[in-house]
GROMACS .gro file of N, CA and C in nm:
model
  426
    1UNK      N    1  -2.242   0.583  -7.804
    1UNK     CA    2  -2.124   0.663  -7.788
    1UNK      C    3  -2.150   0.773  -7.685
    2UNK      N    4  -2.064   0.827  -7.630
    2UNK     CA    5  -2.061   0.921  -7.528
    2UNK      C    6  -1.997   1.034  -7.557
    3UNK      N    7  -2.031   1.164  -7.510
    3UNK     CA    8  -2.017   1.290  -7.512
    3UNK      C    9  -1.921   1.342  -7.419
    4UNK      N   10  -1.772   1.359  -7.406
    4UNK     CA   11  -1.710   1.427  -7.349
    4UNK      C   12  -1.727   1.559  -7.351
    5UNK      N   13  -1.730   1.625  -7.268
    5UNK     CA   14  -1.689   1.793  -7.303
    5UNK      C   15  -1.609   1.818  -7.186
    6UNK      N   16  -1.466   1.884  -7.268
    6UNK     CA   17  -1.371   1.914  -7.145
    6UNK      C   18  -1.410   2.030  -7.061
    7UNK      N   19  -1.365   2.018  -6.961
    7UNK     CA   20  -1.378   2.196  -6.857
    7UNK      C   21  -1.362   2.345  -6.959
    8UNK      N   22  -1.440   2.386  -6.924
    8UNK     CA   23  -1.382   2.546  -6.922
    8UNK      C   24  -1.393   2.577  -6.837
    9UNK      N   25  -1.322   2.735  -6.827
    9UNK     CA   26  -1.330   2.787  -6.688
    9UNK      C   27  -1.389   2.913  -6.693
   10UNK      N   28  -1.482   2.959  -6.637
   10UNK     CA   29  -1.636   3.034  -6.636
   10UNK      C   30  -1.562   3.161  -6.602
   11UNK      N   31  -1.577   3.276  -6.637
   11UNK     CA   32  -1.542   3.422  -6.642
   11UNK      C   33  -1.614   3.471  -6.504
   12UNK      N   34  -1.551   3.482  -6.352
   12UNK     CA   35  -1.596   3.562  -6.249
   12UNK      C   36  -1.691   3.653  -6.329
   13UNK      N   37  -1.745   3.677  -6.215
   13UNK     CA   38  -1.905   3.810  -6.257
   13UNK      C   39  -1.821   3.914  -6.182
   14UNK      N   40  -1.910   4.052  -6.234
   14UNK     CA   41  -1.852   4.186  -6.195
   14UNK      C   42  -1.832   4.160  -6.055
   15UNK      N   43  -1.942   4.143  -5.956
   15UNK     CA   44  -1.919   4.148  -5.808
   15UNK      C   45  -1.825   4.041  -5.796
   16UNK      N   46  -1.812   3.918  -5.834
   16UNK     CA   47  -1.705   3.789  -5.759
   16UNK      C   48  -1.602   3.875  -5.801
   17UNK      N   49  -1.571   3.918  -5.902
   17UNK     CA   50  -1.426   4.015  -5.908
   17UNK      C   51  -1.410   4.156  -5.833
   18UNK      N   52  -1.515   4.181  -5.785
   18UNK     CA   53  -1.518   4.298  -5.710
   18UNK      C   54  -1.477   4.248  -5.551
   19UNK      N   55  -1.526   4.132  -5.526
   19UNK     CA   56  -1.529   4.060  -5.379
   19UNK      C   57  -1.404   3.993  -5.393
   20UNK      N   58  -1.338   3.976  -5.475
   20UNK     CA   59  -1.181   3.932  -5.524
   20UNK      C   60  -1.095   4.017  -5.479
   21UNK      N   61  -1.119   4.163  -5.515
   21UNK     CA   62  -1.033   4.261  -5.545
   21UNK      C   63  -0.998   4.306  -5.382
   22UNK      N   64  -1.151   4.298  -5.329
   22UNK     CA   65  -1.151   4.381  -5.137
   22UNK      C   66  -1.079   4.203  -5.117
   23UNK      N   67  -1.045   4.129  -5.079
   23UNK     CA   68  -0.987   4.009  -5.032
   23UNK      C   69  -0.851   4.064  -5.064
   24UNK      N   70  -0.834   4.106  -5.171
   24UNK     CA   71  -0.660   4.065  -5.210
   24UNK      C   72  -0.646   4.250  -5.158
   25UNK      N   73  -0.743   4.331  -5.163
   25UNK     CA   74  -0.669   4.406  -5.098
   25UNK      C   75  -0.626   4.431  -4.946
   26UNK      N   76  -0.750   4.322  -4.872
   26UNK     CA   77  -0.774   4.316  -4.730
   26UNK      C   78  -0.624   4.263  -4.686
   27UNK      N   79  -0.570   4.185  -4.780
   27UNK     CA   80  -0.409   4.109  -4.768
   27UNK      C   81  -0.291   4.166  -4.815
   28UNK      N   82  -0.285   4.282  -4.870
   28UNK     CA   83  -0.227   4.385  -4.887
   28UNK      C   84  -0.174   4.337  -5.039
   29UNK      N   85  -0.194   4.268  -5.132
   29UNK     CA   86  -0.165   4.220  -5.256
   29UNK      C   87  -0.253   4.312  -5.374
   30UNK      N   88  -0.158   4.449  -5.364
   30UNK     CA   89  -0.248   4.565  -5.437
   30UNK      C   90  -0.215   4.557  -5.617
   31UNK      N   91  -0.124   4.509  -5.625
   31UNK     CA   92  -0.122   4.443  -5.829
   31UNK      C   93  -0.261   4.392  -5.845
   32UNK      N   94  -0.270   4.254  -5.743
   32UNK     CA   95  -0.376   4.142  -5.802
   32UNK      C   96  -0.479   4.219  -5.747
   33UNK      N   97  -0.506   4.302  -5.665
   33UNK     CA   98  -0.636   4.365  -5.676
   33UNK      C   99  -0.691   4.474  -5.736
   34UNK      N  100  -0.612   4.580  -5.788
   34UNK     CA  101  -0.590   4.601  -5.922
   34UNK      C  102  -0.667   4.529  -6.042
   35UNK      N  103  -0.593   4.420  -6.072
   35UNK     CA  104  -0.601   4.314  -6.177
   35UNK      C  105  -0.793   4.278  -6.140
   36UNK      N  106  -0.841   4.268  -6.045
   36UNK     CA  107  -0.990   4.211  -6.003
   36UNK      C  108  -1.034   4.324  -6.045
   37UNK      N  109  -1.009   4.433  -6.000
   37UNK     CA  110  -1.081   4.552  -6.004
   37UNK      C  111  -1.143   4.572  -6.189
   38UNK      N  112  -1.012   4.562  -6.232
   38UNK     CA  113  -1.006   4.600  -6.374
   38UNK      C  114  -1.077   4.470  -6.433
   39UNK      N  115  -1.079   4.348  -6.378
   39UNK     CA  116  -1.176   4.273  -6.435
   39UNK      C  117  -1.354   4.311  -6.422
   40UNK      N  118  -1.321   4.344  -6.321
   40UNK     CA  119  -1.463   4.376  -6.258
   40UNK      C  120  -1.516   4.502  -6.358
   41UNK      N  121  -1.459   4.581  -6.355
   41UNK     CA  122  -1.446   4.731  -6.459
   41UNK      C  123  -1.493   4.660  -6.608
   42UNK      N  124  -1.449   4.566  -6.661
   42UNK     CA  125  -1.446   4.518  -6.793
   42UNK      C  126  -1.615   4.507  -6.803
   43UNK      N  127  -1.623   4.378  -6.717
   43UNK     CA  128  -1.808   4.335  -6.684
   43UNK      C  129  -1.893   4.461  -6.636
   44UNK      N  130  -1.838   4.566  -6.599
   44UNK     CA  131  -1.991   4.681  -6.542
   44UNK      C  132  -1.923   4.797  -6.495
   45UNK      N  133  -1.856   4.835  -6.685
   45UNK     CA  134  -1.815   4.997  -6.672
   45UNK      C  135  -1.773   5.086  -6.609
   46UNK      N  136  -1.972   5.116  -6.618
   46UNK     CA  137  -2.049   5.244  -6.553
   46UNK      C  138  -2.042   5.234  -6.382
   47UNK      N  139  -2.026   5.179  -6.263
   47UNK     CA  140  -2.027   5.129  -6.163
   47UNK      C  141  -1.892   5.233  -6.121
   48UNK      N  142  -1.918   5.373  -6.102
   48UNK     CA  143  -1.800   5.432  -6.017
   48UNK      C  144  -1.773   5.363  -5.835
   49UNK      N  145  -1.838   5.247  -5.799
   49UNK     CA  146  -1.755   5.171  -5.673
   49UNK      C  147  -1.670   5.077  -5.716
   50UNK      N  148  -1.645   5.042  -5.880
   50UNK     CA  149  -1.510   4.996  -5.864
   50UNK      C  150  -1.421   5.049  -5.922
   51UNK      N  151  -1.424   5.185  -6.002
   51UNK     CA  152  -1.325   5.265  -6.040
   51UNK      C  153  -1.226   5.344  -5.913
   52UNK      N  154  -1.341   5.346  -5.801
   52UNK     CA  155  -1.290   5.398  -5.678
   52UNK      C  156  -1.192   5.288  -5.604
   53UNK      N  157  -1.240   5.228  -5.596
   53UNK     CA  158  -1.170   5.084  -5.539
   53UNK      C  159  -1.049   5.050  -5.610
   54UNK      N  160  -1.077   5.093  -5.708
   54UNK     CA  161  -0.924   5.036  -5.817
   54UNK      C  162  -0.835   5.158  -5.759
   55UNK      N  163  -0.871   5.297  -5.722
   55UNK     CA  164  -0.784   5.419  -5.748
   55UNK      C  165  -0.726   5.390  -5.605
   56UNK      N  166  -0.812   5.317  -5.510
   56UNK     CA  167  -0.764   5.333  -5.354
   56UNK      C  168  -0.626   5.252  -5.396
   57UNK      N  169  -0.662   5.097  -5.455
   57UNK     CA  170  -0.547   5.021  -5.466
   57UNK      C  171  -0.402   5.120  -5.506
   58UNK      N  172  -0.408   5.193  -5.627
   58UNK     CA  173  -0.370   5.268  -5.654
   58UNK      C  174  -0.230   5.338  -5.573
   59UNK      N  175  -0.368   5.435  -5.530
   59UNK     CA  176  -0.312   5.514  -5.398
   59UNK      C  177  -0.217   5.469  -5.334
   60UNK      N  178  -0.252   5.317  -5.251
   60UNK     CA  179  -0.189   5.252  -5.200
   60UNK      C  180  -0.048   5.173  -5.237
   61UNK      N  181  -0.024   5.174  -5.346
   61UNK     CA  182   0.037   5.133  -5.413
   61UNK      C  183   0.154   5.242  -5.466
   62UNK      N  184   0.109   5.347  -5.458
   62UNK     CA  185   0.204   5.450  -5.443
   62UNK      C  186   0.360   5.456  -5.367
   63UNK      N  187   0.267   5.406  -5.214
   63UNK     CA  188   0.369   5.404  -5.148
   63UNK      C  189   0.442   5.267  -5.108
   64UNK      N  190   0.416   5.205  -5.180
   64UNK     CA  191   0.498   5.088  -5.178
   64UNK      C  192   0.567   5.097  -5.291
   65UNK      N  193   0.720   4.999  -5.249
   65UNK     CA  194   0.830   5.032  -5.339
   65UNK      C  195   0.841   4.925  -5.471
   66UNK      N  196   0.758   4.947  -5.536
   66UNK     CA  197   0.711   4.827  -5.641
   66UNK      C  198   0.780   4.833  -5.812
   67UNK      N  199   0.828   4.719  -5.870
   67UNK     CA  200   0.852   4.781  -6.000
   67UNK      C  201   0.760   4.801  -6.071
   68UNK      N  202   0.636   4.795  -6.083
   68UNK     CA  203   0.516   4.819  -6.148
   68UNK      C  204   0.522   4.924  -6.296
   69UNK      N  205   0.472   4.869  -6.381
   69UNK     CA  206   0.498   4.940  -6.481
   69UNK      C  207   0.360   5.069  -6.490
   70UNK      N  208   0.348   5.051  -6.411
   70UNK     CA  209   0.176   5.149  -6.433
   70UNK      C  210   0.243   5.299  -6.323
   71UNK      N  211   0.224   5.370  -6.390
   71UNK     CA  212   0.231   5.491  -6.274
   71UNK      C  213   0.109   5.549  -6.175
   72UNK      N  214   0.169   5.515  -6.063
   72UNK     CA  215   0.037   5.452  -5.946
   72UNK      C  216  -0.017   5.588  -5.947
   73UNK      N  217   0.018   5.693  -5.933
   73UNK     CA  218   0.011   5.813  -5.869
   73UNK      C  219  -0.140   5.892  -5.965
   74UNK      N  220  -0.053   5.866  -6.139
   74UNK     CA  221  -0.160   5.912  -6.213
   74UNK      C  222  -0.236   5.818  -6.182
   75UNK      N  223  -0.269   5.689  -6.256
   75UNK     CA  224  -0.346   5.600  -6.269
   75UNK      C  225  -0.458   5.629  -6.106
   76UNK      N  226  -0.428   5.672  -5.998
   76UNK     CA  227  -0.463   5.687  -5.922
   76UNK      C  228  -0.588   5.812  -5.905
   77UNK      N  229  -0.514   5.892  -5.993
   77UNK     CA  230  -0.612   6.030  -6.045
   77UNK      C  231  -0.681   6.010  -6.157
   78UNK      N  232  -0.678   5.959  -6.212
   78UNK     CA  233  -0.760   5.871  -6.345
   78UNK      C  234  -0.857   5.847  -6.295
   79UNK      N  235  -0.832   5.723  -6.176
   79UNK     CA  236  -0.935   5.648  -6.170
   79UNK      C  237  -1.059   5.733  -6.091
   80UNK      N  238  -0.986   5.802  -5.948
   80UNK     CA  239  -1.071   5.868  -5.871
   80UNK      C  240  -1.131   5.971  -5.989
   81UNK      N  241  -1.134   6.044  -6.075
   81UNK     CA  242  -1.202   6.136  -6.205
   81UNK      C  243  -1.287   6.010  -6.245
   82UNK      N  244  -1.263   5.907  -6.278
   82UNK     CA  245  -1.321   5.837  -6.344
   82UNK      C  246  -1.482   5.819  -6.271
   83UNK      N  247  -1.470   5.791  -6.131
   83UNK     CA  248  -1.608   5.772  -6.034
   83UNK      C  249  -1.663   5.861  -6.025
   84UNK      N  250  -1.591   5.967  -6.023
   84UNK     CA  251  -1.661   6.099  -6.027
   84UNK      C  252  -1.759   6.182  -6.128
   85UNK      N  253  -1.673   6.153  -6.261
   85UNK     CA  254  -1.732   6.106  -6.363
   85UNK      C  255  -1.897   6.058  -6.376
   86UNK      N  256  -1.868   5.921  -6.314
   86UNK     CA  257  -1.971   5.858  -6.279
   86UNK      C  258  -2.092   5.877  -6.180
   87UNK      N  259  -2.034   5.938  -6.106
   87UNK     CA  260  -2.105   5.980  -5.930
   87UNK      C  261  -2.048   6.089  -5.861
   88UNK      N  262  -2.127   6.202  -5.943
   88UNK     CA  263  -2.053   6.349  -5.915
   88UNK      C  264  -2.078   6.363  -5.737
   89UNK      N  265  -2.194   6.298  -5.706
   89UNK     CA  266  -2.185   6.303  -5.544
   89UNK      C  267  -2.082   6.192  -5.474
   90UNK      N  268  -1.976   6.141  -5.500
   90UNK     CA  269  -1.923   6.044  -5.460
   90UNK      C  270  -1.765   6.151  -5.313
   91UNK      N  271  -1.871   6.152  -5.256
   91UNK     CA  272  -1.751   6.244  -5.146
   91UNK      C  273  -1.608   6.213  -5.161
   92UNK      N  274  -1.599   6.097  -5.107
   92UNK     CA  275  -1.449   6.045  -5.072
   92UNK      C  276  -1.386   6.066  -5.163
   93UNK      N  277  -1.415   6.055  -5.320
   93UNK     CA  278  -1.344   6.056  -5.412
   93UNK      C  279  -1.302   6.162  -5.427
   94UNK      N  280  -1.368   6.260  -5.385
   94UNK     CA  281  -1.334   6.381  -5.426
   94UNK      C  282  -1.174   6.426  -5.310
   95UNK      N  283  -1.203   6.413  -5.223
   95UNK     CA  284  -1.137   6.395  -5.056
   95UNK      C  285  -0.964   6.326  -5.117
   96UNK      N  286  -1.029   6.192  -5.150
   96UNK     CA  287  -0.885   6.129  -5.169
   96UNK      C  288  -0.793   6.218  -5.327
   97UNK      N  289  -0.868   6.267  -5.375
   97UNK     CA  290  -0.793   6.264  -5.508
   97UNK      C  291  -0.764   6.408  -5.458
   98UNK      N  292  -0.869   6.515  -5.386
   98UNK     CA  293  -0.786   6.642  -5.357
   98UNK      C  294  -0.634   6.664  -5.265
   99UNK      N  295  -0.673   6.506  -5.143
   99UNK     CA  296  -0.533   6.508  -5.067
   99UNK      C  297  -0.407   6.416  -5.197
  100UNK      N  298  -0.423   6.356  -5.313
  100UNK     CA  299  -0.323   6.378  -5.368
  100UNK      C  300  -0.275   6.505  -5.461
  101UNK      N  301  -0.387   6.567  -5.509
  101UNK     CA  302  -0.317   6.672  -5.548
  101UNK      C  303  -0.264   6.783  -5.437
  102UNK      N  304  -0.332   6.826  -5.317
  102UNK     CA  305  -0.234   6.871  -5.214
  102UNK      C  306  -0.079   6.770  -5.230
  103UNK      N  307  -0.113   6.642  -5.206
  103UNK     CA  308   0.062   6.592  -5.151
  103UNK      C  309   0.107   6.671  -5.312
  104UNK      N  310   0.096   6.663  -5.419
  104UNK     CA  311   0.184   6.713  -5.538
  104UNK      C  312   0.180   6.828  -5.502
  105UNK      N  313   0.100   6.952  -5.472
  105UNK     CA  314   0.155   7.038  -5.433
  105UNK      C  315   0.225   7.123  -5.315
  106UNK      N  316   0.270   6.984  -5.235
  106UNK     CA  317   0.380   7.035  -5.136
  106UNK      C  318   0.486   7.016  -5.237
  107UNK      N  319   0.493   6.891  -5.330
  107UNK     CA  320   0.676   6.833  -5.356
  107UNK      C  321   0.678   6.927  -5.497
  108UNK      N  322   0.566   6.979  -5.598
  108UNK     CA  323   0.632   7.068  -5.676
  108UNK      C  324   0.534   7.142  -5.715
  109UNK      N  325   0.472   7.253  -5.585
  109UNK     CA  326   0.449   7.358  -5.618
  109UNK      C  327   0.307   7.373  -5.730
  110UNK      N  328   0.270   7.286  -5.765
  110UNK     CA  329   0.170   7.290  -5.846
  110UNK      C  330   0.046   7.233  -5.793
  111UNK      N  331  -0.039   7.259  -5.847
  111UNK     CA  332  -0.174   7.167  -5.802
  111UNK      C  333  -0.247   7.244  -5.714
  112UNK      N  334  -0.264   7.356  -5.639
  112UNK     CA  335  -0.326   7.395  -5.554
  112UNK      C  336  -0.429   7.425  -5.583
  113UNK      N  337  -0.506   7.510  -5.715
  113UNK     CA  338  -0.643   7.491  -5.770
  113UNK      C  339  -0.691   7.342  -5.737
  114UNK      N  340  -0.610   7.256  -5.842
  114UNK     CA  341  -0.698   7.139  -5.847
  114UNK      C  342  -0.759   7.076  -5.689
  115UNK      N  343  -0.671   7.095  -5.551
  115UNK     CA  344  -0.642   7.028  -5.471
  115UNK      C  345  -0.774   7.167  -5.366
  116UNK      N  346  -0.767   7.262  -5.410
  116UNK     CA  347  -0.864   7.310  -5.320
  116UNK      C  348  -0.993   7.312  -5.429
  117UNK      N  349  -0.981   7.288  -5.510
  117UNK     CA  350  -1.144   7.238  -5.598
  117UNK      C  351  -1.216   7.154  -5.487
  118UNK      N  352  -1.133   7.045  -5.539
  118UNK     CA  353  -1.164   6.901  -5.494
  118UNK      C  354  -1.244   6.903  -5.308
  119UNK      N  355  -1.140   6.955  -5.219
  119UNK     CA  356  -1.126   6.975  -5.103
  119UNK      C  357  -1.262   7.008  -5.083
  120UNK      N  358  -1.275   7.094  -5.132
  120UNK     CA  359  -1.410   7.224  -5.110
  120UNK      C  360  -1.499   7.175  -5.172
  121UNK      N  361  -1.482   7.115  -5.252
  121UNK     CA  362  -1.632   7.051  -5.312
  121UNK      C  363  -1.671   6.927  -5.213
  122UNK      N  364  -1.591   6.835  -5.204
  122UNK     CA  365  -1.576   6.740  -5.017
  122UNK      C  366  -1.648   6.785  -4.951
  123UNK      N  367  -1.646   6.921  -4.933
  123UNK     CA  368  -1.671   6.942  -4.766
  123UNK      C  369  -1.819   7.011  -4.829
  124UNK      N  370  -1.884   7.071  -4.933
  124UNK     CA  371  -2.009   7.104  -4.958
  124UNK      C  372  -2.096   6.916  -4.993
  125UNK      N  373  -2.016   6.817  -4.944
  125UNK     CA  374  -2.096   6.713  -5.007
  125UNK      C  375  -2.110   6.646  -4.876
  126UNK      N  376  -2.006   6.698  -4.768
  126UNK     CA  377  -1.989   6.626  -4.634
  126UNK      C  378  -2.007   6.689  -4.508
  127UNK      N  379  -2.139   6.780  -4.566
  127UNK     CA  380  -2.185   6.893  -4.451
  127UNK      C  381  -2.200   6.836  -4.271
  128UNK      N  382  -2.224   6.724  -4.285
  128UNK     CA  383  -2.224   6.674  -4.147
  128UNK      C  384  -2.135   6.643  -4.081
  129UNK      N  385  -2.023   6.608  -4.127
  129UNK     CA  386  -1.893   6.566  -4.028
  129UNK      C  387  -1.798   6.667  -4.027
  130UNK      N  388  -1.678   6.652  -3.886
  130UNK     CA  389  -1.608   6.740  -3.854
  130UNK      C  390  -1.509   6.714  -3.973
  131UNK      N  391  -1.475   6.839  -4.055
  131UNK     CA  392  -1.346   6.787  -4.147
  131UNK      C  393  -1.225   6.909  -4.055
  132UNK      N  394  -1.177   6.907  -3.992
  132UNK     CA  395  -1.062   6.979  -3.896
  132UNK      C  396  -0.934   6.975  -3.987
  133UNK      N  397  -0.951   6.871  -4.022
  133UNK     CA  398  -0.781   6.816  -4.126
  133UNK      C  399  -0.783   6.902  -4.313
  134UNK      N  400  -0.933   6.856  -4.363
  134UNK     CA  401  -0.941   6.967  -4.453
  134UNK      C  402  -0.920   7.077  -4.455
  135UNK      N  403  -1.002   7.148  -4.352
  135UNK     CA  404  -1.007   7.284  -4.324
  135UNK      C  405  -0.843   7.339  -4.319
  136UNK      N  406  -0.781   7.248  -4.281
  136UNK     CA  407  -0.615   7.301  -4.257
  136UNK      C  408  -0.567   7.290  -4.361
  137UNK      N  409  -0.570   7.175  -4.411
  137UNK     CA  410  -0.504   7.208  -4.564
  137UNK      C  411  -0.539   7.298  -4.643
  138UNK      N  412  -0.700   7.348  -4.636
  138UNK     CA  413  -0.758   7.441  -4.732
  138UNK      C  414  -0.696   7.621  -4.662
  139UNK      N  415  -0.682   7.600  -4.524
  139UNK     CA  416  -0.583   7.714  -4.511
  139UNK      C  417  -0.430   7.745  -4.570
  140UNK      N  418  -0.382   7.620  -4.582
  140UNK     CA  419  -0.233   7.589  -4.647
  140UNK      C  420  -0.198   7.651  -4.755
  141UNK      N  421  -0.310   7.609  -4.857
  141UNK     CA  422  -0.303   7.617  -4.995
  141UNK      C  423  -0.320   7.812  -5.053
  142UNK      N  424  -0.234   7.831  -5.135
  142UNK     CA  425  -0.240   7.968  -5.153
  142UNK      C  426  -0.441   7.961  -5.222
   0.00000   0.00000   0.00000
């Protein structure tokens, strides 16, 4: 007698869902990369490069006009806290999540602590490059 065994289908590893997520975002399909990210997140937590990666999608996703039931904007600040969390030296994160709390505090007035925290802590982590564009916003902000 003979042994069938039907298919299963094998659970991507953290990186194939991580290398999923930069593909579908390289194609601008920011749900399903999202969706990789957060698979990827499931398999290896602790790994603030794909909490970051999920928050860019995020970000990005903001400004597209999507019915999405997730609110991009927070979920976006979640995630960038979340790497940070993880990788208190993680520059960019700090960078991207301070220029969204600047954009909230042009449209309502709030956020300017959080948004010159962030900013300023950026630029003590990114002593070598010209930040010209920070520096202006960090003049902006009361």
């Amino acid at each position: 007698s003979t042994i069938v065994f039907a298919p299963t289908s094998t659970p991507r590893s953290s990186s194939a869902n991580e290398r999923l997520g930069d593909r579908l975002m390289a194609y601008g399909q920011l749900e399903e990369a999202i969706d990789a990210y957060s698979e990827a997140i499931d398999a290896d937590y602790d790994n603030p490069t794909l909490y970051f990666k999920r928050a860019i999608a995020f970000t990005d996703l903001i400004d597209e006009s999507s019915n999405s039931p997730l609110d991009p904007l927070e979920a976006a600040i979640t995630n960038y806290t979340a790497a940070i969390q993880l990788d208190e030296t993680l520059a960019d994160a700090y960078l991207r999540r301070g220029l969204l709390y600047y954009e909230l505090w042009t449209i309502h007035d709030e956020f300017a602590d959080e948004s010159r925290a962030d900013l300023e802590y950026y630029l003590t982590l990114s002593v070598d490059t010209e930040n010209v564009t920070v520096n202006q916003i960090l003049d902006e902000l009361p």
